[in-house]
XYZ file of C-alpha atoms in Angstrom:
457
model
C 78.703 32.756 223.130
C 81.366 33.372 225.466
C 85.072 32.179 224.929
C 86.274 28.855 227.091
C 88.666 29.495 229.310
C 91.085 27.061 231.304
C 94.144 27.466 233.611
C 97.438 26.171 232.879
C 101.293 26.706 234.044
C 101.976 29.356 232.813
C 98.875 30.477 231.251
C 95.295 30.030 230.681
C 93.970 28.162 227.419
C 90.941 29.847 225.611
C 88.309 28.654 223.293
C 86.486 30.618 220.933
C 83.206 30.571 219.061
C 82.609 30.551 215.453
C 81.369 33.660 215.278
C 84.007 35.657 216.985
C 87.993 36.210 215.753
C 90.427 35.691 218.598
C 93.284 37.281 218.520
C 96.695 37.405 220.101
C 99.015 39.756 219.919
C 102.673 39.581 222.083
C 106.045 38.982 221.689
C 105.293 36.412 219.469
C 103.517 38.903 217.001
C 99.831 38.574 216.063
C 97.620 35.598 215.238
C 93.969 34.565 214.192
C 92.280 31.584 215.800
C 88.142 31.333 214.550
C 86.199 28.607 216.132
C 89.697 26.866 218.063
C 91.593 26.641 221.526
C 94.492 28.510 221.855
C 97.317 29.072 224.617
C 97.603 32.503 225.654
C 100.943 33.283 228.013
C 100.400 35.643 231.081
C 102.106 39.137 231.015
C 103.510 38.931 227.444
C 100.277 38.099 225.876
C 97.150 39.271 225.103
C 93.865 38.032 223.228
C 90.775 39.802 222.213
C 87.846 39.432 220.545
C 86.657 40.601 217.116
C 82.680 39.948 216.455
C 82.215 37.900 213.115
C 78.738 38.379 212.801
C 76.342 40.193 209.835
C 75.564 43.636 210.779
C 72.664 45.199 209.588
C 72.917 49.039 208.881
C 70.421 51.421 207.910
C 71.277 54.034 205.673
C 69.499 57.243 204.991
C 70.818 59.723 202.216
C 68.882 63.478 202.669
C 69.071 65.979 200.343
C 71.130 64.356 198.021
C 71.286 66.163 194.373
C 71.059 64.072 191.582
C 72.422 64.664 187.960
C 70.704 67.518 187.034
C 70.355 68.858 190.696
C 67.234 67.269 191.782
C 67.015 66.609 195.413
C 66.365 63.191 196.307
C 65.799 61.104 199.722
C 67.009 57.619 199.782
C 66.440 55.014 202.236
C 68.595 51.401 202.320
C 69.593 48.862 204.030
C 72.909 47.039 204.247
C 74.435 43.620 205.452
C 78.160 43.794 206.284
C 80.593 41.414 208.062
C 84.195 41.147 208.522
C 85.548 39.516 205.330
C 86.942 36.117 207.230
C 86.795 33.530 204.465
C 88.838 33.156 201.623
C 87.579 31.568 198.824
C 89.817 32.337 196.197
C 91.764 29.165 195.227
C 88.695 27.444 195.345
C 88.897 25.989 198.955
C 87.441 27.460 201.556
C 89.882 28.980 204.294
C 90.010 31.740 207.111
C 91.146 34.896 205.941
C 93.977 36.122 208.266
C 94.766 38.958 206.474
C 91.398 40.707 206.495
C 90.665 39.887 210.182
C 94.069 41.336 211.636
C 93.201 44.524 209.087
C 89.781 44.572 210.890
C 91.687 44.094 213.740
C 93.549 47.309 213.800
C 90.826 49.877 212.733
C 87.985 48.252 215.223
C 89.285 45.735 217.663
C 88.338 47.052 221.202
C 85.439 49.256 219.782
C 81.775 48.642 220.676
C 79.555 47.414 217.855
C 77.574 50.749 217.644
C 81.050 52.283 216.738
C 81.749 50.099 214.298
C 78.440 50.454 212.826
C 78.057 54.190 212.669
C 81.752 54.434 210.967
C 80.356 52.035 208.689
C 77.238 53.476 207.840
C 79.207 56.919 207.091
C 81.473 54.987 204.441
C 77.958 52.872 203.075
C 76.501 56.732 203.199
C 79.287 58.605 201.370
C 79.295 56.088 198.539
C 75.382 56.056 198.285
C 75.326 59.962 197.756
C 78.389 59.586 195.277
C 76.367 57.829 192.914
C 73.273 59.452 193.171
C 75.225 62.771 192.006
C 76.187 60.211 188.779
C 71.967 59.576 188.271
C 69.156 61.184 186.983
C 65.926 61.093 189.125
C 64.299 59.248 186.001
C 67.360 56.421 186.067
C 66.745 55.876 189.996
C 63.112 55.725 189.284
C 63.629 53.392 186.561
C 66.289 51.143 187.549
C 66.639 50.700 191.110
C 68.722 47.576 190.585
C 71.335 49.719 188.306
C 72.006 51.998 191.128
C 71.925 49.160 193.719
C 74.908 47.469 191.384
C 76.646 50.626 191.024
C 77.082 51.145 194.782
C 78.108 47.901 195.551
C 80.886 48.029 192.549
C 82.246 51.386 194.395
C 82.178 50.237 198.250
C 83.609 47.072 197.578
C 86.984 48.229 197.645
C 86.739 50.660 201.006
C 85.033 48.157 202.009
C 88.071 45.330 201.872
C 90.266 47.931 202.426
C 88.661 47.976 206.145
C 89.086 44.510 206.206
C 85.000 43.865 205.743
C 82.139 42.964 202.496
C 79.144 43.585 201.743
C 77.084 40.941 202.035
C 73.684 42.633 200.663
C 72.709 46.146 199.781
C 68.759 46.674 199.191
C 66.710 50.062 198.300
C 63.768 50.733 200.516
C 62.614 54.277 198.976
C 63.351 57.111 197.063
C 61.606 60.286 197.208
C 61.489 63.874 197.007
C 60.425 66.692 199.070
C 59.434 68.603 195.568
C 56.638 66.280 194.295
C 59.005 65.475 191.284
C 59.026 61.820 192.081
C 55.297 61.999 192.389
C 54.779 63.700 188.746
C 56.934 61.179 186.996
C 54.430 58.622 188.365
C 51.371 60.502 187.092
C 53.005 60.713 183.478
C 54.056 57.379 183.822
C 50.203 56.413 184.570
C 48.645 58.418 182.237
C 51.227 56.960 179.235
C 50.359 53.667 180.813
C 46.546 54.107 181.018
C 46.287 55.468 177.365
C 48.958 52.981 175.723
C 46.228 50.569 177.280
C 43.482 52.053 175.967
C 44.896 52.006 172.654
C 45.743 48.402 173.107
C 42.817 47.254 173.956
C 40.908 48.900 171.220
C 43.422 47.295 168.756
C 43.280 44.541 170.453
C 39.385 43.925 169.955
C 39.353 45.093 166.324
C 42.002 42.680 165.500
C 39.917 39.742 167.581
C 36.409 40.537 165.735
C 38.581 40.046 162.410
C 39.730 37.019 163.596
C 36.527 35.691 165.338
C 34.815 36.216 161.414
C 37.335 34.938 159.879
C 37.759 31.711 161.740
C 34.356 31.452 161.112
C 33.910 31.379 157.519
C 36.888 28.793 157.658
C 35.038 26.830 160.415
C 31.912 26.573 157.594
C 33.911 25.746 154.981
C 35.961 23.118 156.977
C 32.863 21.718 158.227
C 31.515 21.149 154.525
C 34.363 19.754 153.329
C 34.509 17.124 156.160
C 30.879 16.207 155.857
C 31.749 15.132 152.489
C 34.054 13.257 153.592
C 32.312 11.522 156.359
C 29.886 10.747 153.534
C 32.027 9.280 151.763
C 33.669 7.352 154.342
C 30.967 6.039 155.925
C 30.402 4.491 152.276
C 33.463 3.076 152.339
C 33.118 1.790 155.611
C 29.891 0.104 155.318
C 31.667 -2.238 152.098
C 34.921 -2.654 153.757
C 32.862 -4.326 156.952
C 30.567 -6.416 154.391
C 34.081 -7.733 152.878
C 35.216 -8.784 156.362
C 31.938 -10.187 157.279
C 32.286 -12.330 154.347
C 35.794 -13.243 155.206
C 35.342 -13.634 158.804
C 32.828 -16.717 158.246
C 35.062 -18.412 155.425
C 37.710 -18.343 157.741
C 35.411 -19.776 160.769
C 33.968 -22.933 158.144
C 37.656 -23.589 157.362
C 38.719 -23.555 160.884
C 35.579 -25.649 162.005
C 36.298 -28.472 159.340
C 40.234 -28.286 160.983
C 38.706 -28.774 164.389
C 36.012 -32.022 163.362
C 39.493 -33.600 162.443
C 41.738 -33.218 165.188
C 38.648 -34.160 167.247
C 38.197 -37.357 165.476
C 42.055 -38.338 165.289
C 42.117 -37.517 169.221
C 39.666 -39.151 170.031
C 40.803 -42.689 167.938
C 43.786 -41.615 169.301
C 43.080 -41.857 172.981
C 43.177 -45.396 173.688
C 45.811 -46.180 172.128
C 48.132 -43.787 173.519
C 46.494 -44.847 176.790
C 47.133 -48.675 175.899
C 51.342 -47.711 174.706
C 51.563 -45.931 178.589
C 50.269 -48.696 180.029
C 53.003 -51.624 178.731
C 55.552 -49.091 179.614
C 54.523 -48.458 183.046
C 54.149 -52.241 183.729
C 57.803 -52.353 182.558
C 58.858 -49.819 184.397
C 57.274 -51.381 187.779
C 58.792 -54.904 186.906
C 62.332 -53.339 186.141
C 62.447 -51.295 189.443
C 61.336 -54.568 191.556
C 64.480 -56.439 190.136
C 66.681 -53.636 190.940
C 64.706 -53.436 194.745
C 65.807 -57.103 195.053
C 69.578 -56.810 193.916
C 70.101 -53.917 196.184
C 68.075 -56.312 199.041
C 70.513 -59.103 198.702
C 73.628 -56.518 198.299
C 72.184 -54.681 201.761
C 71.672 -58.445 203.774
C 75.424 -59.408 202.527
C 76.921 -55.995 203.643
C 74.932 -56.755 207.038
C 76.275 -60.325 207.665
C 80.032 -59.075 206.927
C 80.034 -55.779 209.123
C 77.841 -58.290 212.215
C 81.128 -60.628 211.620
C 83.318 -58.175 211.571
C 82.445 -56.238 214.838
C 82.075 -59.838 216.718
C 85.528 -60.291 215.453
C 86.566 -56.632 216.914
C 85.052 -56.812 219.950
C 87.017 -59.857 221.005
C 90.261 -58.544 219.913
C 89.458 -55.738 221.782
C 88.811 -57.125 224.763
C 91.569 -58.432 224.772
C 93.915 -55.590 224.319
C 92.198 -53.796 226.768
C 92.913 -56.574 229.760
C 96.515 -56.729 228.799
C 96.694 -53.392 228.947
C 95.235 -52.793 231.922
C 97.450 -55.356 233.923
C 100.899 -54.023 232.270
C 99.550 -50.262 233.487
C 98.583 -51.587 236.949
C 101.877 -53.179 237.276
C 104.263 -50.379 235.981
C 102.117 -47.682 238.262
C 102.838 -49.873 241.750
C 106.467 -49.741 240.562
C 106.684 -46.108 240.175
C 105.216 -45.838 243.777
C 107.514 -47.960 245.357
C 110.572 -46.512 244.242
C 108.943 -42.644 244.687
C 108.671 -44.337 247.995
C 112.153 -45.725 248.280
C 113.872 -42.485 246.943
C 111.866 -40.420 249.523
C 112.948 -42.019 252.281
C 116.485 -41.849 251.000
C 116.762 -38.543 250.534
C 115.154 -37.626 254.373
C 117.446 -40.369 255.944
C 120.471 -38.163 254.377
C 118.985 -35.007 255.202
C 118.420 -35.422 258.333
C 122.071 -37.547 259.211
C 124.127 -34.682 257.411
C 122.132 -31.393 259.659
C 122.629 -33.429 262.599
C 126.833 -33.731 262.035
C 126.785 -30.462 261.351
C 124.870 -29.385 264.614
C 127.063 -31.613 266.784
C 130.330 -29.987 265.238
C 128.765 -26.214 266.191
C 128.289 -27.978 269.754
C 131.455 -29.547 269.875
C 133.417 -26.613 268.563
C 131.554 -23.778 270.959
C 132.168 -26.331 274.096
C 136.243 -26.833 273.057
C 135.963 -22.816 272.870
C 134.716 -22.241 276.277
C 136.784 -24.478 277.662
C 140.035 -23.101 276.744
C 139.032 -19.451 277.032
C 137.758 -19.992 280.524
C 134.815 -17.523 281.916
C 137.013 -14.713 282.134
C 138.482 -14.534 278.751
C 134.689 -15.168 277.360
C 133.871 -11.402 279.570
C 137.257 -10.000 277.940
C 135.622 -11.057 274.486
C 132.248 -9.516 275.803
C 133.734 -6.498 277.195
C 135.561 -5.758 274.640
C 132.329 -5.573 271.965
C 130.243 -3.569 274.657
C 131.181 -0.267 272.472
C 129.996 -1.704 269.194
C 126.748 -2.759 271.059
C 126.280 0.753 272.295
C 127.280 2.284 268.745
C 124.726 -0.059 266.782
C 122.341 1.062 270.226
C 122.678 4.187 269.611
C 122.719 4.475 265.219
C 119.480 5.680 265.006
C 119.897 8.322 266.785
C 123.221 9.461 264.850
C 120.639 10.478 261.621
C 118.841 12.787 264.147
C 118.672 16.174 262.910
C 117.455 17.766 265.378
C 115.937 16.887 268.669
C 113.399 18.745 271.062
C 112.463 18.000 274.241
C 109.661 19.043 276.290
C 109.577 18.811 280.441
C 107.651 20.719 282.520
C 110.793 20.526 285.452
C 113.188 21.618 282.759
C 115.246 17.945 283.196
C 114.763 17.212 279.455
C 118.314 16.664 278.640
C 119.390 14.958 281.628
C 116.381 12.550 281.236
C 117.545 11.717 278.059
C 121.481 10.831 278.964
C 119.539 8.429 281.712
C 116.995 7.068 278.666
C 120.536 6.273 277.414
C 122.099 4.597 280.063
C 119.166 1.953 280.824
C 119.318 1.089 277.235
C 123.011 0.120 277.375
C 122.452 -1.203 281.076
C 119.895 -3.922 279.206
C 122.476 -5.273 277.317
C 123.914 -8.127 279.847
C 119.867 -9.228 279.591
C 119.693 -9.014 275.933
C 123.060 -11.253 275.496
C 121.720 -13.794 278.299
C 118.971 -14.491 276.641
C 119.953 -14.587 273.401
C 123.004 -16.870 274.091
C 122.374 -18.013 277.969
C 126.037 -16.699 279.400
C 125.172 -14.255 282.285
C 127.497 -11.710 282.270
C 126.843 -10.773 285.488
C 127.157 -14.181 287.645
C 130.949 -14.450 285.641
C 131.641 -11.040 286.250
C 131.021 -11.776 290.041
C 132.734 -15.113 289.943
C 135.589 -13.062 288.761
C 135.701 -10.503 291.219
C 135.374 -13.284 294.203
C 138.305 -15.050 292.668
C 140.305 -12.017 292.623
C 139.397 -11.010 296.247
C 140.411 -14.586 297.771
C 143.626 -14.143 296.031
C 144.369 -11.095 297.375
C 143.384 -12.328 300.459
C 145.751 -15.375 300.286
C 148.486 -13.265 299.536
C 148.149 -10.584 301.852
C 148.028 -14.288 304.686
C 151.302 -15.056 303.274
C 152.747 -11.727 303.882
């Protein structure tokens, strides 16, 4: 399976399977992640994969001299993996250490690599051991040899950073026949140890046959004597329980003629006590019917008299109730009513005062001012009305302005003007004063006094 990967800030994250070893290496040294995400950073960090899985490797030993220099062929098969699990303190962990030593002899090599240098280490050992052997051990105890091989590889093995997970023996042969002649003697010692058996065998079951038969005769005499006898035996003991068996049935039958007779004398009268009691027991349980009766009609008559009673009482709470509710709800609405109107009445008395003292105070203001000091006051706030005009445009940046007759500028200084020209509109409707009709009122007063004066002259 191939590793996750994801993008990040400042690097990507990457998710392995649980048969490969990731591992980073970088500034922050090297690390082991098996079957997890990690976080690998860009330029100072790298991550790589190391395979996990069994590898199977066939090993082939040619020519390989024995003990007593014997040349042997031997073919095997091995299953190694990189040691990753540590099982030492009895819980079941990764194995850093091993991986990262993997790590550094194979990481970045193709699996063939790994497997050939491998197979030469498995190889090395196998002839090693074979020298140790004589061709009769191998031929003998394959599982001997198998053991001792996997005792000497373990350690190169770990040392590598990977175990051997099985180690089998296909075949072992020779190119000189020798093999082959150690399995003919082997036959023949096998063929004639069985023909020796056998006959031994046979002799020993014909002595056993006859004499299992003489003790089969004798055995069967000796029990026929005994079934005689037993039979004997038999025959009397049955006559004795015969015997006993009808004694026993006359005594029992003599038992049974007198419970008979007592149950039957018995009968009636039994019959006779059950009846008085039952008659008893009928007149008992109509008395105690008739008690409860009278009990149940008395309870009756006191709970009618008692709910006529109720009723009436009730009746009459519920009328006096329901006038004194009646009465104490048209009282709440009358003076919710009353406080209402109240409460307008002052309302609107007190926000008409105040509007006639605005009016009264604005008309004693005009008056004394007269129209021209009211176009001073005007006047003299035109700037501020052209400042606020023109705030927005004080947070302007930057401004571009695009004319086909190149009179962008000067377009905008008149754009300007007209906006500050509106103003005498804006405060006559707003407040009513026309600025203009005082400011000609003004002027024509100031002309006829000119004029008056220059008469006089």
């Amino acid at each position: 399976a191939r590793s996750g990967r994801r993008r990040g800030a400042m690097g990507n994250f990457i998710t392995g399977s649980p048969n490969k070893a990731l591992v980073k290496s970088g500034f922050s040294g090297s690390k082991v992640s098996v079957g997890q995400t990690i976080f690998k950073l860009w330029v100072c960090q790298q991550v790589r994969e190391l395979p996990l899985e069994l590898m199977t490797i066939q090993i082939e030993s040619r020519h390989a001299e024995t003990l007593k220099g014997v040349r042997v062929a031997v073919k095997s098969v091995a299953q190694v993996k990189v040691q990753s699990l540590d099982e030492s303190s009895g819980v079941t962990k990764i194995n850093e250490a091993k991986i990262l030593l993997a790590a550094q002899h194979f990481l970045g090599d193709g699996k063939e690599t790994v497997r050939e240098s491998l197979r030469k280490t498995l190889e090395g050992h196998q002839r090693q051991i074979l020298g140790t052997m004589t061709v009769e051990s191998l031929y003998k105890d394959r599982k001997e040899f198998s053991e001792l091989v996997r005792q000497h590889i373990d350690d190169d093995l770990s040392n590598l950073g990977f175990e051997l997970a099985s180690y089998v023996v296909q075949k072992i042969d020779d190119e000189n026949g020798y093999m082959e002649s150690l399995g003919i003697t082997q036959t023949a010692r096998v063929k004639r140890e069985a023909a020796e058996g056998r006959a031994k065998n046979e002799s020993a079951a014909r002595r056993k046959v006859a004499r299992h038969d003489a003790d089969a005769r004798q055995a069967e005499a000796i029990e026929s004597k005994k079934a005689h006898v037993g039979v004997n035996e038999q025959l009397e003991m049955e006559a004795e329980s015969d015997r006993d068996l009808k004694l026993k049935r006359a005594a029992f039958q003599r038992e049974v003629n007198e419970a008979q007779a007592k149950a039957a004398s018995a009968g009636p009268i039994e019959q006779a006590r059950q009846q008085q009691h039952i008659v008893r027991e009928r007149t008992r349980q109509r008395q105690v019917e008739e008690q409860v009766n009278l009990e149940i009609a008395d309870k009756v008559i006191e709970r009618e008299k008692k709910e006529k009673e109720g009723e009436s009482l009730a009746k009459l709470l519920e009328e006096q109730n329901r006038a004194k509710a009646k009465e104490l709800l048209a009282q709440a609405r009358a003076d919710k009513i009353r406080a209402d109107g109240e409460a307008e009445a002052e309302v609107i008395r007190m926000k008409g005062e105040a509007e006639a003292k605005v009016l009264a105070t604005k008309a004693e203001a005009y008056k004394d001012y007269g129209e021209a000091a009211v176009v001073q006051m005007i006047m003299e706030r035109l700037p501020e009305i052209a400042k606020r005009v023109a705030g927005p445009l004080a947070k302007t940046e930057k401004m571009v302005f695009v004319s086909s007759e190149g009179s962008g500028p000067s377009a905008f200084t008149n754009d300007m003007s007209k906006m500050v020209g509106h103003v005498p509109e804006i405060v006559h409707s707003l407040t009513g004063f026309d600025m203009r009709e005082a400011i000609r009122n003004i002027t024509h007063q100031n002309q006829s006094q000119v004029t008056a004066t220059s008469a006089e002259l």
